[in-house]
Structures are given as C-alpha cells and as structure tokens.
mmCIF file of C-alpha atoms and ligand atoms in Angstrom:
data_model
loop_
_atom_site.group_PDB
_atom_site.id
_atom_site.type_symbol
_atom_site.label_atom_id
_atom_site.label_comp_id
_atom_site.label_asym_id
_atom_site.label_seq_id
_atom_site.Cartn_x
_atom_site.Cartn_y
_atom_site.Cartn_z
ATOM 1 C CA MET T 1 15.626 -14.092 2.547
ATOM 2 C CA PRO T 2 17.515 -14.915 5.704
ATOM 3 C CA GLU T 3 17.424 -19.050 5.682
ATOM 4 C CA LYS T 4 14.446 -20.354 7.393
ATOM 5 C CA SER T 5 14.191 -21.176 11.165
ATOM 6 C CA SER T 6 14.249 -24.112 11.916
ATOM 7 C CA ASN T 7 12.506 -25.912 14.858
ATOM 8 C CA VAL T 8 9.779 -23.546 14.709
ATOM 9 C CA THR T 9 6.105 -24.731 14.900
ATOM 10 C CA TRP T 10 2.753 -22.307 13.928
ATOM 11 C CA HIS T 11 0.687 -21.994 17.320
ATOM 12 C CA SER T 12 -2.887 -21.288 16.478
ATOM 13 C CA GLY T 13 -5.176 -20.009 19.819
ATOM 14 C CA ALA T 14 -8.840 -20.192 19.835
ATOM 15 C CA ILE T 15 -9.517 -16.241 18.587
ATOM 16 C CA ASP T 16 -9.132 -16.624 14.967
ATOM 17 C CA ARG T 17 -9.130 -13.656 11.825
ATOM 18 C CA ALA T 18 -13.173 -14.629 12.147
ATOM 19 C CA ALA T 19 -13.474 -13.917 15.505
ATOM 20 C CA ARG T 20 -11.490 -10.777 15.388
ATOM 21 C CA GLU T 21 -13.343 -9.652 12.226
ATOM 22 C CA LYS T 22 -16.974 -10.037 13.609
ATOM 23 C CA LEU T 23 -15.505 -8.333 16.862
ATOM 24 C CA ALA T 24 -15.065 -5.363 14.865
ATOM 25 C CA GLY T 25 -18.000 -5.297 12.446
ATOM 26 C CA HIS T 26 -16.196 -5.817 9.091
ATOM 27 C CA ARG T 27 -13.447 -7.469 7.289
ATOM 28 C CA GLY T 28 -9.830 -7.309 7.805
ATOM 29 C CA ALA T 29 -8.152 -6.695 4.234
ATOM 30 C CA VAL T 30 -5.196 -4.804 2.456
ATOM 31 C CA LEU T 31 -5.748 -1.441 0.175
ATOM 32 C CA TRP T 32 -2.421 -2.271 -1.465
ATOM 33 C CA PHE T 33 -1.763 1.580 -3.345
ATOM 34 C CA THR T 34 0.742 1.773 -5.703
ATOM 35 C CA GLY T 35 1.800 4.573 -8.208
ATOM 36 C CA LEU T 36 4.743 6.916 -8.825
ATOM 37 C CA SER T 37 5.935 8.965 -6.224
ATOM 38 C CA GLY T 38 4.221 12.348 -5.760
ATOM 39 C CA SER T 39 1.074 10.069 -7.577
ATOM 40 C CA GLY T 40 -1.269 10.901 -4.066
ATOM 41 C CA LYS T 41 -0.884 7.329 -2.199
ATOM 42 C CA SER T 42 -0.224 8.873 1.297
ATOM 43 C CA THR T 43 -2.775 11.595 0.666
ATOM 44 C CA LEU T 44 -5.498 8.974 -0.699
ATOM 45 C CA ALA T 45 -4.270 6.279 2.103
ATOM 46 C CA HIS T 46 -4.751 8.912 5.088
ATOM 47 C CA ALA T 47 -8.012 10.262 3.651
ATOM 48 C CA VAL T 48 -9.709 6.905 3.302
ATOM 49 C CA GLU T 49 -8.272 6.063 6.898
ATOM 50 C CA ALA T 50 -10.350 9.080 8.060
ATOM 51 C CA ALA T 51 -13.362 8.025 6.486
ATOM 52 C CA LEU T 52 -13.211 4.269 7.517
ATOM 53 C CA HIS T 53 -12.627 5.680 11.104
ATOM 54 C CA ALA T 54 -15.774 7.990 10.960
ATOM 55 C CA ARG T 55 -17.707 4.950 10.092
ATOM 56 C CA ALA T 56 -16.044 3.206 13.034
ATOM 57 C CA CYS T 57 -13.560 0.868 11.166
ATOM 58 C CA ARG T 58 -10.280 -0.439 12.721
ATOM 59 C CA THR T 59 -7.564 0.740 10.531
ATOM 60 C CA TYR T 60 -3.880 1.238 10.125
ATOM 61 C CA VAL T 61 -1.903 2.951 7.275
ATOM 62 C CA LEU T 62 1.408 1.654 6.715
ATOM 63 C CA ASP T 63 3.135 4.533 5.105
ATOM 64 C CA GLY T 64 6.707 4.410 3.165
ATOM 65 C CA ASP T 65 9.120 6.489 4.769
ATOM 66 C CA ASN T 66 7.676 5.810 8.348
ATOM 67 C CA ILE T 67 8.215 2.301 7.610
ATOM 68 C CA ARG T 68 11.821 3.122 6.255
ATOM 69 C CA HIS T 69 12.704 4.929 9.596
ATOM 70 C CA GLY T 70 12.244 1.787 11.867
ATOM 71 C CA LEU T 71 11.341 -1.886 10.389
ATOM 72 C CA ASN T 72 12.842 -1.428 7.240
ATOM 73 C CA GLY T 73 15.790 1.050 8.053
ATOM 74 C CA ASN T 74 18.831 -1.104 6.611
ATOM 75 C CA LEU T 75 17.373 -1.337 2.939
ATOM 76 C CA ALA T 76 18.121 1.143 0.337
ATOM 77 C CA PHE T 77 16.238 1.627 -2.917
ATOM 78 C CA SER T 78 18.082 -0.602 -5.182
ATOM 79 C CA ALA T 79 15.877 -3.621 -6.877
ATOM 80 C CA GLU T 80 16.925 -6.137 -4.334
ATOM 81 C CA ASP T 81 16.369 -3.961 -1.071
ATOM 82 C CA ARG T 82 12.792 -3.033 -2.718
ATOM 83 C CA LYS T 83 12.012 -6.191 -3.202
ATOM 84 C CA GLU T 84 12.956 -6.777 0.479
ATOM 85 C CA ASN T 85 11.213 -3.952 1.759
ATOM 86 C CA ILE T 86 7.984 -5.052 0.026
ATOM 87 C CA ARG T 87 8.010 -8.774 1.686
ATOM 88 C CA ARG T 88 8.539 -7.298 5.014
ATOM 89 C CA ILE T 89 5.432 -5.039 4.484
ATOM 90 C CA GLY T 90 3.272 -7.770 3.056
ATOM 91 C CA GLU T 91 4.079 -10.099 6.250
ATOM 92 C CA VAL T 92 2.870 -7.040 8.256
ATOM 93 C CA ALA T 93 0.238 -6.255 6.536
ATOM 94 C CA LYS T 94 -0.671 -9.723 6.102
ATOM 95 C CA LEU T 95 -0.687 -9.915 10.312
ATOM 96 C CA PHE T 96 -2.814 -6.933 10.343
ATOM 97 C CA GLN T 97 -5.314 -8.340 8.221
ATOM 98 C CA ASP T 98 -5.447 -11.178 10.413
ATOM 99 C CA ALA T 99 -5.537 -8.930 13.408
ATOM 100 C CA GLY T 100 -9.120 -7.541 11.394
ATOM 101 C CA VAL T 101 -7.755 -4.621 10.272
ATOM 102 C CA LEU T 102 -8.115 -2.408 7.238
ATOM 103 C CA THR T 103 -4.925 -1.978 6.610
ATOM 104 C CA LEU T 104 -3.571 0.686 4.025
ATOM 105 C CA THR T 105 -0.135 0.607 2.866
ATOM 106 C CA ALA T 106 1.178 3.753 0.358
ATOM 107 C CA PHE T 107 4.135 2.487 -1.028
ATOM 108 C CA ILE T 108 5.795 3.032 -4.663
ATOM 109 C CA SER T 109 6.029 -0.684 -4.547
ATOM 110 C CA PRO T 110 7.203 -0.180 -8.526
ATOM 111 C CA PHE T 111 8.208 -3.641 -9.578
ATOM 112 C CA ARG T 112 4.941 -5.886 -10.793
ATOM 113 C CA ALA T 113 6.910 -9.182 -9.376
ATOM 114 C CA ASP T 114 7.020 -7.601 -6.151
ATOM 115 C CA ARG T 115 3.285 -6.335 -5.906
ATOM 116 C CA GLU T 116 2.316 -10.334 -6.537
ATOM 117 C CA ALA T 117 4.615 -11.513 -4.140
ATOM 118 C CA ALA T 118 3.212 -9.023 -1.750
ATOM 119 C CA ARG T 119 -0.457 -10.356 -3.158
ATOM 120 C CA GLY T 120 0.678 -14.207 -2.686
ATOM 121 C CA ILE T 121 1.928 -13.230 1.005
ATOM 122 C CA ILE T 122 -1.486 -11.253 2.157
ATOM 123 C CA GLY T 123 -4.130 -13.571 -0.228
ATOM 124 C CA ASP T 124 -7.596 -13.081 -0.649
ATOM 125 C CA GLY T 125 -7.699 -9.428 1.007
ATOM 126 C CA PHE T 126 -5.140 -8.023 -1.368
ATOM 127 C CA ILE T 127 -6.777 -5.375 -3.187
ATOM 128 C CA GLU T 128 -4.107 -3.241 -5.870
ATOM 129 C CA VAL T 129 -5.287 0.313 -5.726
ATOM 130 C CA TYR T 130 -3.651 1.989 -8.547
ATOM 131 C CA VAL T 131 -2.985 5.399 -7.604
ATOM 132 C CA LYS T 132 -2.627 6.612 -11.146
ATOM 133 C CA ALA T 133 -0.516 10.087 -12.469
ATOM 134 C CA SER T 134 1.994 10.627 -15.060
ATOM 135 C CA LEU T 135 5.945 11.076 -14.428
ATOM 136 C CA GLU T 136 4.970 15.048 -15.424
ATOM 137 C CA ALA T 137 2.255 16.018 -13.571
ATOM 138 C CA CYS T 138 3.723 14.122 -10.333
ATOM 139 C CA GLU T 139 6.990 15.946 -11.456
ATOM 140 C CA ALA T 140 5.378 18.918 -11.516
ATOM 141 C CA ARG T 141 3.478 18.372 -7.839
ATOM 142 C CA ASP T 142 6.901 17.265 -6.186
ATOM 143 C CA PRO T 143 5.606 17.809 -2.702
ATOM 144 C CA LYS T 144 8.657 16.610 -0.993
ATOM 145 C CA GLY T 145 11.354 18.416 -3.795
ATOM 146 C CA LEU T 146 12.304 15.023 -4.864
ATOM 147 C CA TYR T 147 12.030 14.732 -8.242
ATOM 148 C CA VAL T 148 14.248 17.959 -8.141
ATOM 149 C CA LYS T 149 16.800 16.332 -6.078
ATOM 150 C CA ALA T 150 16.971 13.217 -8.531
ATOM 151 C CA ARG T 151 16.994 15.262 -11.853
ATOM 152 C CA ALA T 152 20.240 17.023 -10.002
ATOM 153 C CA GLY T 153 22.088 13.742 -9.010
ATOM 154 C CA GLU T 154 21.609 13.904 -5.166
ATOM 155 C CA ILE T 155 19.174 11.107 -5.179
ATOM 156 C CA LYS T 156 20.246 7.617 -6.960
ATOM 157 C CA ASP T 157 17.816 5.210 -7.877
ATOM 158 C CA PHE T 158 14.512 7.414 -8.187
ATOM 159 C CA THR T 159 11.203 5.677 -9.542
ATOM 160 C CA GLY T 160 10.462 7.611 -12.702
ATOM 161 C CA VAL T 161 13.961 8.985 -13.921
ATOM 162 C CA HIS T 162 16.546 6.459 -12.738
ATOM 163 C CA GLN T 163 13.895 3.377 -12.524
ATOM 164 C CA ASP T 164 11.042 2.644 -14.379
ATOM 165 C CA TYR T 165 7.589 2.365 -12.660
ATOM 166 C CA GLU T 166 5.858 -0.835 -13.975
ATOM 167 C CA GLN T 167 2.014 -0.088 -14.309
ATOM 168 C CA PRO T 168 -0.692 -2.903 -12.982
ATOM 169 C CA ASP T 169 -1.683 -5.237 -15.277
ATOM 170 C CA ASP T 170 -5.225 -6.079 -13.325
ATOM 171 C CA PRO T 171 -5.528 -3.903 -10.254
ATOM 172 C CA GLU T 172 -8.726 -4.297 -8.553
ATOM 173 C CA LEU T 173 -9.020 -0.477 -8.420
ATOM 174 C CA VAL T 174 -7.829 2.191 -10.680
ATOM 175 C CA VAL T 175 -7.807 6.029 -9.350
ATOM 176 C CA ASP T 176 -6.547 8.495 -11.471
ATOM 177 C CA THR T 177 -5.706 11.995 -9.372
ATOM 178 C CA GLU T 178 -5.258 14.114 -12.437
ATOM 179 C CA SER T 179 -8.896 13.706 -13.310
ATOM 180 C CA MET T 180 -10.176 12.930 -9.914
ATOM 181 C CA THR T 181 -10.864 15.091 -6.632
ATOM 182 C CA LEU T 182 -9.741 13.330 -3.474
ATOM 183 C CA GLU T 183 -13.145 13.500 -2.137
ATOM 184 C CA HIS T 184 -13.965 11.322 -5.029
ATOM 185 C CA GLU T 185 -11.153 8.773 -4.850
ATOM 186 C CA VAL T 186 -12.232 8.309 -1.307
ATOM 187 C CA ALA T 187 -15.612 7.658 -2.101
ATOM 188 C CA ALA T 188 -14.853 5.041 -5.268
ATOM 189 C CA VAL T 189 -12.710 3.370 -2.208
ATOM 190 C CA LEU T 190 -15.362 2.927 -0.469
ATOM 191 C CA ASP T 191 -17.768 1.895 -2.938
ATOM 192 C CA TYR T 192 -15.245 -0.820 -3.764
ATOM 193 C CA LEU T 193 -15.327 -1.759 -0.171
ATOM 194 C CA GLU T 194 -18.833 -2.061 0.622
ATOM 195 C CA ALA T 195 -19.766 -3.664 -2.900
ATOM 196 C CA ARG T 196 -17.200 -6.621 -1.574
ATOM 197 C CA GLY T 197 -18.976 -7.120 1.265
ATOM 198 C CA ILE T 198 -15.800 -5.778 3.525
ATOM 199 C CA ILE T 199 -17.142 -2.870 5.251
ATOM 200 C CA PRO T 200 -20.810 -3.245 5.812
ATOM 201 C CA ALA T 201 -23.058 -0.951 3.203
ATOM 202 C CA ASN T 202 -23.863 2.611 5.494
ATOM 203 C CA ALA T 203 -26.384 5.206 4.978
ATOM 204 C CA LYS T 204 -23.541 7.866 4.030
HETATM 205 N N1 ATP S 1 -6.870 14.089 -6.721
HETATM 206 C C1 ATP S 1 -5.981 14.185 -5.504
HETATM 207 N N2 ATP S 1 -5.421 13.028 -5.048
HETATM 208 C C2 ATP S 1 -4.442 12.740 -3.933
HETATM 209 N N3 ATP S 1 -3.354 13.856 -4.201
HETATM 210 C C3 ATP S 1 -3.203 15.152 -4.593
HETATM 211 C C4 ATP S 1 -4.734 15.207 -5.951
HETATM 212 N N4 ATP S 1 -4.514 16.015 -6.196
HETATM 213 C C5 ATP S 1 -3.491 16.509 -6.139
HETATM 214 N N5 ATP S 1 -2.791 16.335 -5.025
HETATM 215 C C6 ATP S 1 -1.441 16.314 -3.863
HETATM 216 O O1 ATP S 1 -0.456 15.273 -4.916
HETATM 217 C C7 ATP S 1 0.637 15.465 -3.768
HETATM 218 C C8 ATP S 1 0.595 13.399 -3.464
HETATM 219 O O2 ATP S 1 1.496 13.612 -2.696
HETATM 220 P P1 ATP S 1 1.755 12.380 -1.897
HETATM 221 O O3 ATP S 1 2.672 12.477 -0.581
HETATM 222 O O4 ATP S 1 0.215 11.883 -1.298
HETATM 223 O O5 ATP S 1 2.414 11.603 -2.611
HETATM 224 P P2 ATP S 1 2.960 9.646 -2.589
HETATM 225 O O6 ATP S 1 2.259 8.763 -3.820
HETATM 226 O O7 ATP S 1 2.416 9.176 -0.978
HETATM 227 O O8 ATP S 1 4.340 9.899 -2.680
HETATM 228 P P3 ATP S 1 5.831 9.180 -2.056
HETATM 229 O O9 ATP S 1 5.887 8.207 -2.815
HETATM 230 O O10 ATP S 1 7.039 10.190 -2.238
HETATM 231 O O11 ATP S 1 5.459 9.272 -0.855
HETATM 232 C C9 ATP S 1 0.023 15.933 -3.044
HETATM 233 O O12 ATP S 1 0.516 17.347 -2.445
HETATM 234 C C10 ATP S 1 -1.764 16.125 -2.706
HETATM 235 O O13 ATP S 1 -2.116 17.402 -2.571
HETATM 236 MG MG1 MG S 2 4.099 8.955 0.707
#
C-alpha cells in the first residue's frame, strides 16, 4: 500500500449513510461473490441485480474484468497484485455501501486473508457469498475459454490451475451452482437480504 497522505482531514457532511438508506428504502450492503473462474459469480450477481432492480432497489455490480479495464488496469495476477486488487475493490465497495447502494462484487478473490481484509474495510454490511462449483465443473463450462488457455500455458497464475482457491470458512451464504438453478440461487440471496432486514419483505 502507498504511504499514507499527511495533512488530510475527514470531512463529514450533514447527509450520512442512514439518511441515504432512508431515501432509498433499503440498507446499503456489499454482496461479495467469491468462487472459481466459471463458478457463476457474474451470472448470479447480474441476475440478483436485475431482481433487486425490479424491486426498486439501488444497485451496482463491480465485476472483475470491467474493474481491471480501468481502476485496476495496472494490476496483474500475482498474489501481491491480487491483494491490492481486492483492497481497492473493498474500498470502492465501502463507498458504494455508504452511498446506500446494494453493491455486488464478482471477483474470484481466491485468498482468505484478502477477503477478510475486505470484510474489515467494509464492516457490518459485508456479506460473503460462496459461489460453489468444483474445478471440474468450472473447467467443463469454461465460458471464456480461460481454462484451455491456462492448461496450454498461455495464461499464468490462473486460479485452480497454478494458484489455489481458498474456500471460505464461514461465509454468510453458500450457493452451489452445480445443484441449484439460477432462479433458486437468486431467491436464496433475496431471502437472506430480507431476513437480515437489508431489503424490505415484499410480496414476490
Ligand atoms: N446454476 C448456475 N448458476 C450460475 N451459472 C451457471 C449455473 N449453471 C450453469 N452456469 C453457467 O456457468 C457459467 C458461469 O460463468 P460466469 O462468467 O458467471 O463465471 P464467473 O464466476 O463470473 O467467472 P470469472 O471469474 O471468470 O469471471 C455461465 O456460462 C453460466 O451460464
Ligand atoms: Mg465473472
């Protein structure tokens, strides 16, 4: 992490997170989807976003490749760069949460320590969703052809092939995309948000 800036003072305005949440009619939170490449993070995050949007919730998806085009375009896939990638996403997600937005992040985020660091940055609104699928299933899906390239040596540092994926120990939610349908996964996430009082209970 770069050295801390000096002579910077936090300025609080009159409008805080609670005020923004009141206006939105729901809480701000961060659904942190983690899992192997091809496990279904992007598919599920965008499906959950659509369902929340249909219920008039404010949403935003931070998705791996898109963020690496811009904000994190200078980072590669070494363990060190992955750590910085997740740290920046954690800070950005925290800002979105403070804005009263239901924020959905879709990053492999393979290392437990990095995810726990994000949990520490984001605080009480952090909801870890383990998007579970076996390496074999993800490799058979290979929606972006990345496993083929990784096996051929065209991609290095690929999770599941050259680097470990550390499964969450105690995630708030687990969705098994090998045994559940996308529809059921979305319902499980929305049920969780309702049960936690993050979104109002609604006739579905
Ligand atoms: N039940 C399911 N839930 C989610 N995705 C599923 C399910 N069944 C099959 N799939 C398929 O699995 C693939 C998941 O790809 P997706 O791009 O969402 O993965 P990802 O986790 O975002 O990967 P990456 O880390 O490379 O971005 C898609 O082709 C999707 O259609
Ligand atoms: Mg994705």
